[in-house]
């Protein structure tokens, strides 16, 4: 069974601070994805990383895939209240067919 | 395009009752998934399908059954509902293992 462990599970910080969320596994993934979920909605894809060491940027969000393709991180610079939400990492195992999710990081940005 | 459509949106079941959660997609994606999400938690994979006629168990399949007779439809059957099955259920599709598209979810309460 491929497991994804996210840390921290909860994070509450002030507007303007920086933060990093981690997604770790003992298994190698062909790709890792990050999603954001708002209350009452399904998750929405933020980014997919596929190459070991890959770094992708989405405005103030920076995503990195570990060299060994077992872990990933999400870094937010100068967090805004609009960044509040549940952030989920997901990985495709068994030929990327079986998509499993981490337990999520609930992020709260206080004005 | 409607994308991924789930019905019903809300349902209350009594212990021991059965029901089918419907999921249909109009994107012609081969991969489809059923997840459950407990309050404040990540998504647990119940069952998935890589194409019509092919299904496989996920992380938490007990108490559920699925079928995939067409590319479009992937219903989830609950037999003998239990309070532990109270959750929000999400159906998702995935064109080739790199991005999941989610429905709006079905909020199920078993009393």
mmCIF file of C-alpha atoms in Angstrom:
data_model
loop_
_atom_site.group_PDB
_atom_site.id
_atom_site.type_symbol
_atom_site.label_atom_id
_atom_site.label_comp_id
_atom_site.label_asym_id
_atom_site.label_seq_id
_atom_site.Cartn_x
_atom_site.Cartn_y
_atom_site.Cartn_z
ATOM 1 C CA UNK A 1 0.000 0.000 0.000
ATOM 2 C CA UNK A 2 1.339 3.387 -0.972
ATOM 3 C CA UNK A 3 0.827 5.945 1.770
ATOM 4 C CA UNK A 4 1.230 9.689 1.656
ATOM 5 C CA UNK A 5 1.871 11.508 4.926
ATOM 6 C CA UNK A 6 1.279 15.238 5.072
ATOM 7 C CA UNK A 7 2.645 17.578 7.695
ATOM 8 C CA UNK A 8 1.601 19.589 9.461
ATOM 9 C CA UNK A 9 -2.053 18.562 9.613
ATOM 10 C CA UNK A 10 -3.104 21.999 10.876
ATOM 11 C CA UNK A 11 -1.400 25.345 10.424
ATOM 12 C CA UNK A 12 -2.609 28.766 11.508
ATOM 13 C CA UNK A 13 -0.438 31.778 10.724
ATOM 14 C CA UNK A 14 -0.704 35.532 10.264
ATOM 15 C CA UNK A 15 -1.111 37.251 6.919
ATOM 16 C CA UNK A 16 2.237 37.988 5.313
ATOM 17 C CA UNK A 17 4.122 35.044 6.822
ATOM 18 C CA UNK A 18 5.716 32.245 4.794
ATOM 19 C CA UNK A 19 4.916 28.552 5.234
ATOM 20 C CA UNK A 20 5.851 25.124 3.920
ATOM 21 C CA UNK A 21 3.692 22.004 3.781
ATOM 22 C CA UNK A 22 5.264 18.583 3.285
ATOM 23 C CA UNK A 23 4.074 15.389 1.613
ATOM 24 C CA UNK A 24 6.187 12.286 2.247
ATOM 25 C CA UNK A 25 6.087 8.630 1.279
ATOM 26 C CA UNK A 26 8.296 5.564 1.403
ATOM 27 C CA UNK A 27 7.165 4.726 -2.145
ATOM 28 C CA UNK A 28 8.201 6.141 -5.476
ATOM 29 C CA UNK A 29 5.471 7.902 -7.422
ATOM 30 C CA UNK A 30 5.315 8.501 -11.145
ATOM 31 C CA UNK A 31 3.787 11.894 -10.376
ATOM 32 C CA UNK A 32 2.525 13.914 -7.426
ATOM 33 C CA UNK A 33 -0.309 16.367 -7.474
ATOM 34 C CA UNK A 34 -1.411 19.135 -5.135
ATOM 35 C CA UNK A 35 -5.062 20.049 -4.721
ATOM 36 C CA UNK A 36 -6.894 22.723 -2.794
ATOM 37 C CA UNK A 37 -10.348 22.157 -1.381
ATOM 38 C CA UNK A 38 -12.879 24.755 -0.250
ATOM 39 C CA UNK A 39 -15.706 23.871 2.182
ATOM 40 C CA UNK A 40 -18.565 22.071 0.447
ATOM 41 C CA UNK A 41 -16.632 21.595 -2.783
ATOM 42 C CA UNK A 42 -14.531 18.891 -4.376
ATOM 43 C CA UNK A 43 -10.736 19.299 -4.549
ATOM 44 C CA UNK A 44 -9.331 21.332 -7.432
ATOM 45 C CA UNK A 45 -5.929 20.653 -8.957
ATOM 46 C CA UNK A 46 -3.183 23.220 -8.328
ATOM 47 C CA UNK A 47 -0.203 21.501 -9.955
ATOM 48 C CA UNK A 48 1.257 18.187 -11.096
ATOM 49 C CA UNK A 49 4.973 17.407 -10.742
ATOM 50 C CA UNK A 50 6.426 14.484 -12.674
ATOM 51 C CA UNK A 51 10.238 14.801 -12.772
ATOM 52 C CA UNK A 52 12.508 14.270 -9.763
ATOM 53 C CA UNK A 53 13.807 17.641 -8.553
ATOM 54 C CA UNK A 54 11.172 19.544 -10.517
ATOM 55 C CA UNK A 55 10.130 22.971 -9.220
ATOM 56 C CA UNK A 56 6.926 24.665 -10.335
ATOM 57 C CA UNK A 57 5.666 28.094 -9.390
ATOM 58 C CA UNK A 58 2.083 29.322 -9.306
ATOM 59 C CA UNK A 59 2.165 32.999 -8.282
ATOM 60 C CA UNK A 60 3.137 32.915 -4.574
ATOM 61 C CA UNK A 61 3.046 29.101 -4.409
ATOM 62 C CA UNK A 62 6.168 27.024 -5.101
ATOM 63 C CA UNK A 63 5.956 23.258 -5.514
ATOM 64 C CA UNK A 64 8.921 20.893 -5.468
ATOM 65 C CA UNK A 65 9.188 17.178 -6.235
ATOM 66 C CA UNK A 66 11.939 15.331 -4.412
ATOM 67 C CA UNK A 67 14.885 13.964 -6.366
ATOM 68 C CA UNK A 68 13.849 10.388 -5.556
ATOM 69 C CA UNK A 69 10.173 11.119 -6.388
ATOM 70 C CA UNK A 70 9.073 10.056 -2.904
ATOM 71 C CA UNK A 71 8.222 13.446 -1.452
ATOM 72 C CA UNK A 72 7.019 16.911 -2.325
ATOM 73 C CA UNK A 73 6.653 20.303 -0.695
ATOM 74 C CA UNK A 74 4.410 23.312 -1.106
ATOM 75 C CA UNK A 75 5.808 26.690 -0.075
ATOM 76 C CA UNK A 76 3.619 29.782 0.163
ATOM 77 C CA UNK A 77 5.245 33.199 0.289
ATOM 78 C CA UNK A 78 3.502 36.134 1.984
ATOM 79 C CA UNK A 79 0.356 34.159 2.783
ATOM 80 C CA UNK A 80 -3.002 35.862 2.236
ATOM 81 C CA UNK A 81 -6.396 35.136 3.871
ATOM 82 C CA UNK A 82 -7.541 33.869 0.468
ATOM 83 C CA UNK A 83 -5.010 31.015 0.779
ATOM 84 C CA UNK A 84 -7.088 29.520 3.588
ATOM 85 C CA UNK A 85 -8.278 26.009 2.777
ATOM 86 C CA UNK A 86 -7.486 22.297 2.844
ATOM 87 C CA UNK A 87 -4.390 21.377 0.833
ATOM 88 C CA UNK A 88 -4.088 17.791 -0.339
ATOM 89 C CA UNK A 89 -1.271 15.940 -2.029
ATOM 90 C CA UNK A 90 -2.024 12.920 -4.192
ATOM 91 C CA UNK A 91 0.073 10.310 -5.916
ATOM 92 C CA UNK A 92 -0.562 7.825 -8.686
ATOM 93 C CA UNK A 93 0.570 4.276 -8.017
ATOM 94 C CA UNK A 94 0.236 1.113 -10.041
ATOM 95 C CA UNK A 95 0.843 2.878 -13.315
ATOM 96 C CA UNK A 96 -0.808 6.040 -11.996
ATOM 97 C CA UNK A 97 -4.185 4.348 -12.107
ATOM 98 C CA UNK A 98 -4.698 4.134 -8.339
ATOM 99 C CA UNK A 99 -4.753 7.739 -7.153
ATOM 100 C CA UNK A 100 -4.308 8.027 -3.377
ATOM 101 C CA UNK A 101 -4.414 11.132 -1.218
ATOM 102 C CA UNK A 102 -2.651 12.333 1.888
ATOM 103 C CA UNK A 103 -4.695 13.272 4.933
ATOM 104 C CA UNK A 104 -4.496 16.956 4.108
ATOM 105 C CA UNK A 105 -3.179 20.157 5.689
ATOM 106 C CA UNK A 106 -5.798 22.584 6.940
ATOM 107 C CA UNK A 107 -4.351 26.048 6.504
ATOM 108 C CA UNK A 108 -5.789 29.172 8.143
ATOM 109 C CA UNK A 109 -4.392 32.605 7.348
ATOM 110 C CA UNK A 110 -5.453 35.224 9.870
ATOM 111 C CA UNK A 111 -5.803 38.867 8.759
ATOM 112 C CA UNK B 1 -20.038 20.192 -20.522
ATOM 113 C CA UNK B 2 -21.364 19.026 -17.150
ATOM 114 C CA UNK B 3 -18.104 17.256 -16.184
ATOM 115 C CA UNK B 4 -18.727 14.888 -13.266
ATOM 116 C CA UNK B 5 -22.270 14.746 -11.921
ATOM 117 C CA UNK B 6 -23.178 13.100 -8.628
ATOM 118 C CA UNK B 7 -26.668 12.403 -7.318
ATOM 119 C CA UNK B 8 -28.106 12.814 -4.800
ATOM 120 C CA UNK B 9 -26.370 15.750 -3.105
ATOM 121 C CA UNK B 10 -27.726 14.876 0.328
ATOM 122 C CA UNK B 11 -29.235 11.725 1.808
ATOM 123 C CA UNK B 12 -30.212 10.414 5.221
ATOM 124 C CA UNK B 13 -30.332 6.641 5.595
ATOM 125 C CA UNK B 14 -31.458 4.487 8.458
ATOM 126 C CA UNK B 15 -29.149 1.753 9.731
ATOM 127 C CA UNK B 16 -29.516 -1.351 7.580
ATOM 128 C CA UNK B 17 -30.951 0.421 4.531
ATOM 129 C CA UNK B 18 -29.288 0.278 1.128
ATOM 130 C CA UNK B 19 -28.741 2.897 -1.527
ATOM 131 C CA UNK B 20 -26.847 3.658 -4.714
ATOM 132 C CA UNK B 21 -24.821 6.811 -5.210
ATOM 133 C CA UNK B 22 -24.827 7.773 -8.852
ATOM 134 C CA UNK B 23 -21.872 9.202 -10.763
ATOM 135 C CA UNK B 24 -21.820 10.044 -14.446
ATOM 136 C CA UNK B 25 -19.215 11.849 -16.556
ATOM 137 C CA UNK B 26 -19.270 13.322 -20.047
ATOM 138 C CA UNK B 27 -15.505 13.721 -20.545
ATOM 139 C CA UNK B 28 -14.867 10.196 -21.891
ATOM 140 C CA UNK B 29 -12.224 9.569 -19.209
ATOM 141 C CA UNK B 30 -11.213 5.969 -18.651
ATOM 142 C CA UNK B 31 -10.279 6.223 -14.984
ATOM 143 C CA UNK B 32 -12.981 6.781 -12.375
ATOM 144 C CA UNK B 33 -12.778 6.778 -8.591
ATOM 145 C CA UNK B 34 -14.928 6.820 -5.488
ATOM 146 C CA UNK B 35 -13.572 8.496 -2.361
ATOM 147 C CA UNK B 36 -14.990 9.172 1.044
ATOM 148 C CA UNK B 37 -14.014 12.159 3.150
ATOM 149 C CA UNK B 38 -14.686 12.275 6.863
ATOM 150 C CA UNK B 39 -14.924 15.686 8.577
ATOM 151 C CA UNK B 40 -11.645 17.600 8.466
ATOM 152 C CA UNK B 41 -9.800 14.702 6.867
ATOM 153 C CA UNK B 42 -8.307 13.769 3.528
ATOM 154 C CA UNK B 43 -9.821 11.445 0.941
ATOM 155 C CA UNK B 44 -9.834 7.678 1.270
ATOM 156 C CA UNK B 45 -10.076 5.635 -1.929
ATOM 157 C CA UNK B 46 -12.994 3.176 -1.860
ATOM 158 C CA UNK B 47 -12.960 1.691 -5.380
ATOM 159 C CA UNK B 48 -11.577 2.655 -8.744
ATOM 160 C CA UNK B 49 -12.023 1.644 -12.364
ATOM 161 C CA UNK B 50 -9.660 1.884 -15.317
ATOM 162 C CA UNK B 51 -12.354 1.271 -17.896
ATOM 163 C CA UNK B 52 -15.739 -0.277 -18.588
ATOM 164 C CA UNK B 53 -15.970 -3.726 -17.062
ATOM 165 C CA UNK B 54 -12.858 -3.296 -14.864
ATOM 166 C CA UNK B 55 -12.975 -2.350 -11.192
ATOM 167 C CA UNK B 56 -10.596 -2.749 -8.275
ATOM 168 C CA UNK B 57 -10.562 -2.169 -4.532
ATOM 169 C CA UNK B 58 -9.035 0.899 -2.972
ATOM 170 C CA UNK B 59 -8.030 1.528 0.636
ATOM 171 C CA UNK B 60 -11.468 1.158 2.311
ATOM 172 C CA UNK B 61 -13.742 -1.072 0.165
ATOM 173 C CA UNK B 62 -15.606 -2.945 2.924
ATOM 174 C CA UNK B 63 -19.352 -2.289 2.928
ATOM 175 C CA UNK B 64 -19.384 -0.986 -0.644
ATOM 176 C CA UNK B 65 -19.741 -2.357 -4.168
ATOM 177 C CA UNK B 66 -19.295 -0.833 -7.600
ATOM 178 C CA UNK B 67 -19.933 -1.650 -11.222
ATOM 179 C CA UNK B 68 -18.767 -0.072 -14.479
ATOM 180 C CA UNK B 69 -20.885 -1.180 -17.391
ATOM 181 C CA UNK B 70 -20.232 1.974 -19.451
ATOM 182 C CA UNK B 71 -17.467 4.572 -19.683
ATOM 183 C CA UNK B 72 -19.865 7.247 -18.427
ATOM 184 C CA UNK B 73 -21.343 5.694 -15.287
ATOM 185 C CA UNK B 74 -19.737 4.429 -12.085
ATOM 186 C CA UNK B 75 -22.375 3.839 -9.375
ATOM 187 C CA UNK B 76 -21.429 3.078 -5.763
ATOM 188 C CA UNK B 77 -23.692 0.716 -3.840
ATOM 189 C CA UNK B 78 -24.016 0.717 -0.059
ATOM 190 C CA UNK B 79 -25.552 -2.431 1.393
ATOM 191 C CA UNK B 80 -26.714 -2.525 5.031
ATOM 192 C CA UNK B 81 -25.759 1.061 5.867
ATOM 193 C CA UNK B 82 -23.909 1.636 9.145
ATOM 194 C CA UNK B 83 -23.216 4.849 11.116
ATOM 195 C CA UNK B 84 -19.508 4.456 10.234
ATOM 196 C CA UNK B 85 -20.463 5.144 6.604
ATOM 197 C CA UNK B 86 -21.606 8.672 7.453
ATOM 198 C CA UNK B 87 -19.323 10.773 5.277
ATOM 199 C CA UNK B 88 -19.065 12.899 2.155
ATOM 200 C CA UNK B 89 -18.584 10.792 -0.960
ATOM 201 C CA UNK B 90 -16.753 12.125 -3.996
ATOM 202 C CA UNK B 91 -16.644 10.645 -7.455
ATOM 203 C CA UNK B 92 -13.725 11.626 -9.671
ATOM 204 C CA UNK B 93 -12.422 10.984 -13.172
ATOM 205 C CA UNK B 94 -8.881 11.060 -14.516
ATOM 206 C CA UNK B 95 -7.919 11.047 -18.204
ATOM 207 C CA UNK B 96 -4.511 9.413 -17.833
ATOM 208 C CA UNK B 97 -3.470 9.437 -14.209
ATOM 209 C CA UNK B 98 -2.255 13.021 -13.936
ATOM 210 C CA UNK B 99 -5.264 15.074 -12.850
ATOM 211 C CA UNK B 100 -8.494 14.180 -11.102
ATOM 212 C CA UNK B 101 -11.744 16.019 -11.788
ATOM 213 C CA UNK B 102 -14.232 15.820 -8.953
ATOM 214 C CA UNK B 103 -17.983 15.939 -8.640
ATOM 215 C CA UNK B 104 -19.689 18.127 -6.054
ATOM 216 C CA UNK B 105 -20.017 15.297 -3.557
ATOM 217 C CA UNK B 106 -22.828 13.440 -1.813
ATOM 218 C CA UNK B 107 -23.294 14.110 1.888
ATOM 219 C CA UNK B 108 -24.583 10.904 3.497
ATOM 220 C CA UNK B 109 -25.792 10.545 7.062
ATOM 221 C CA UNK B 110 -26.665 7.144 8.528
ATOM 222 C CA UNK B 111 -28.843 7.278 11.644
#
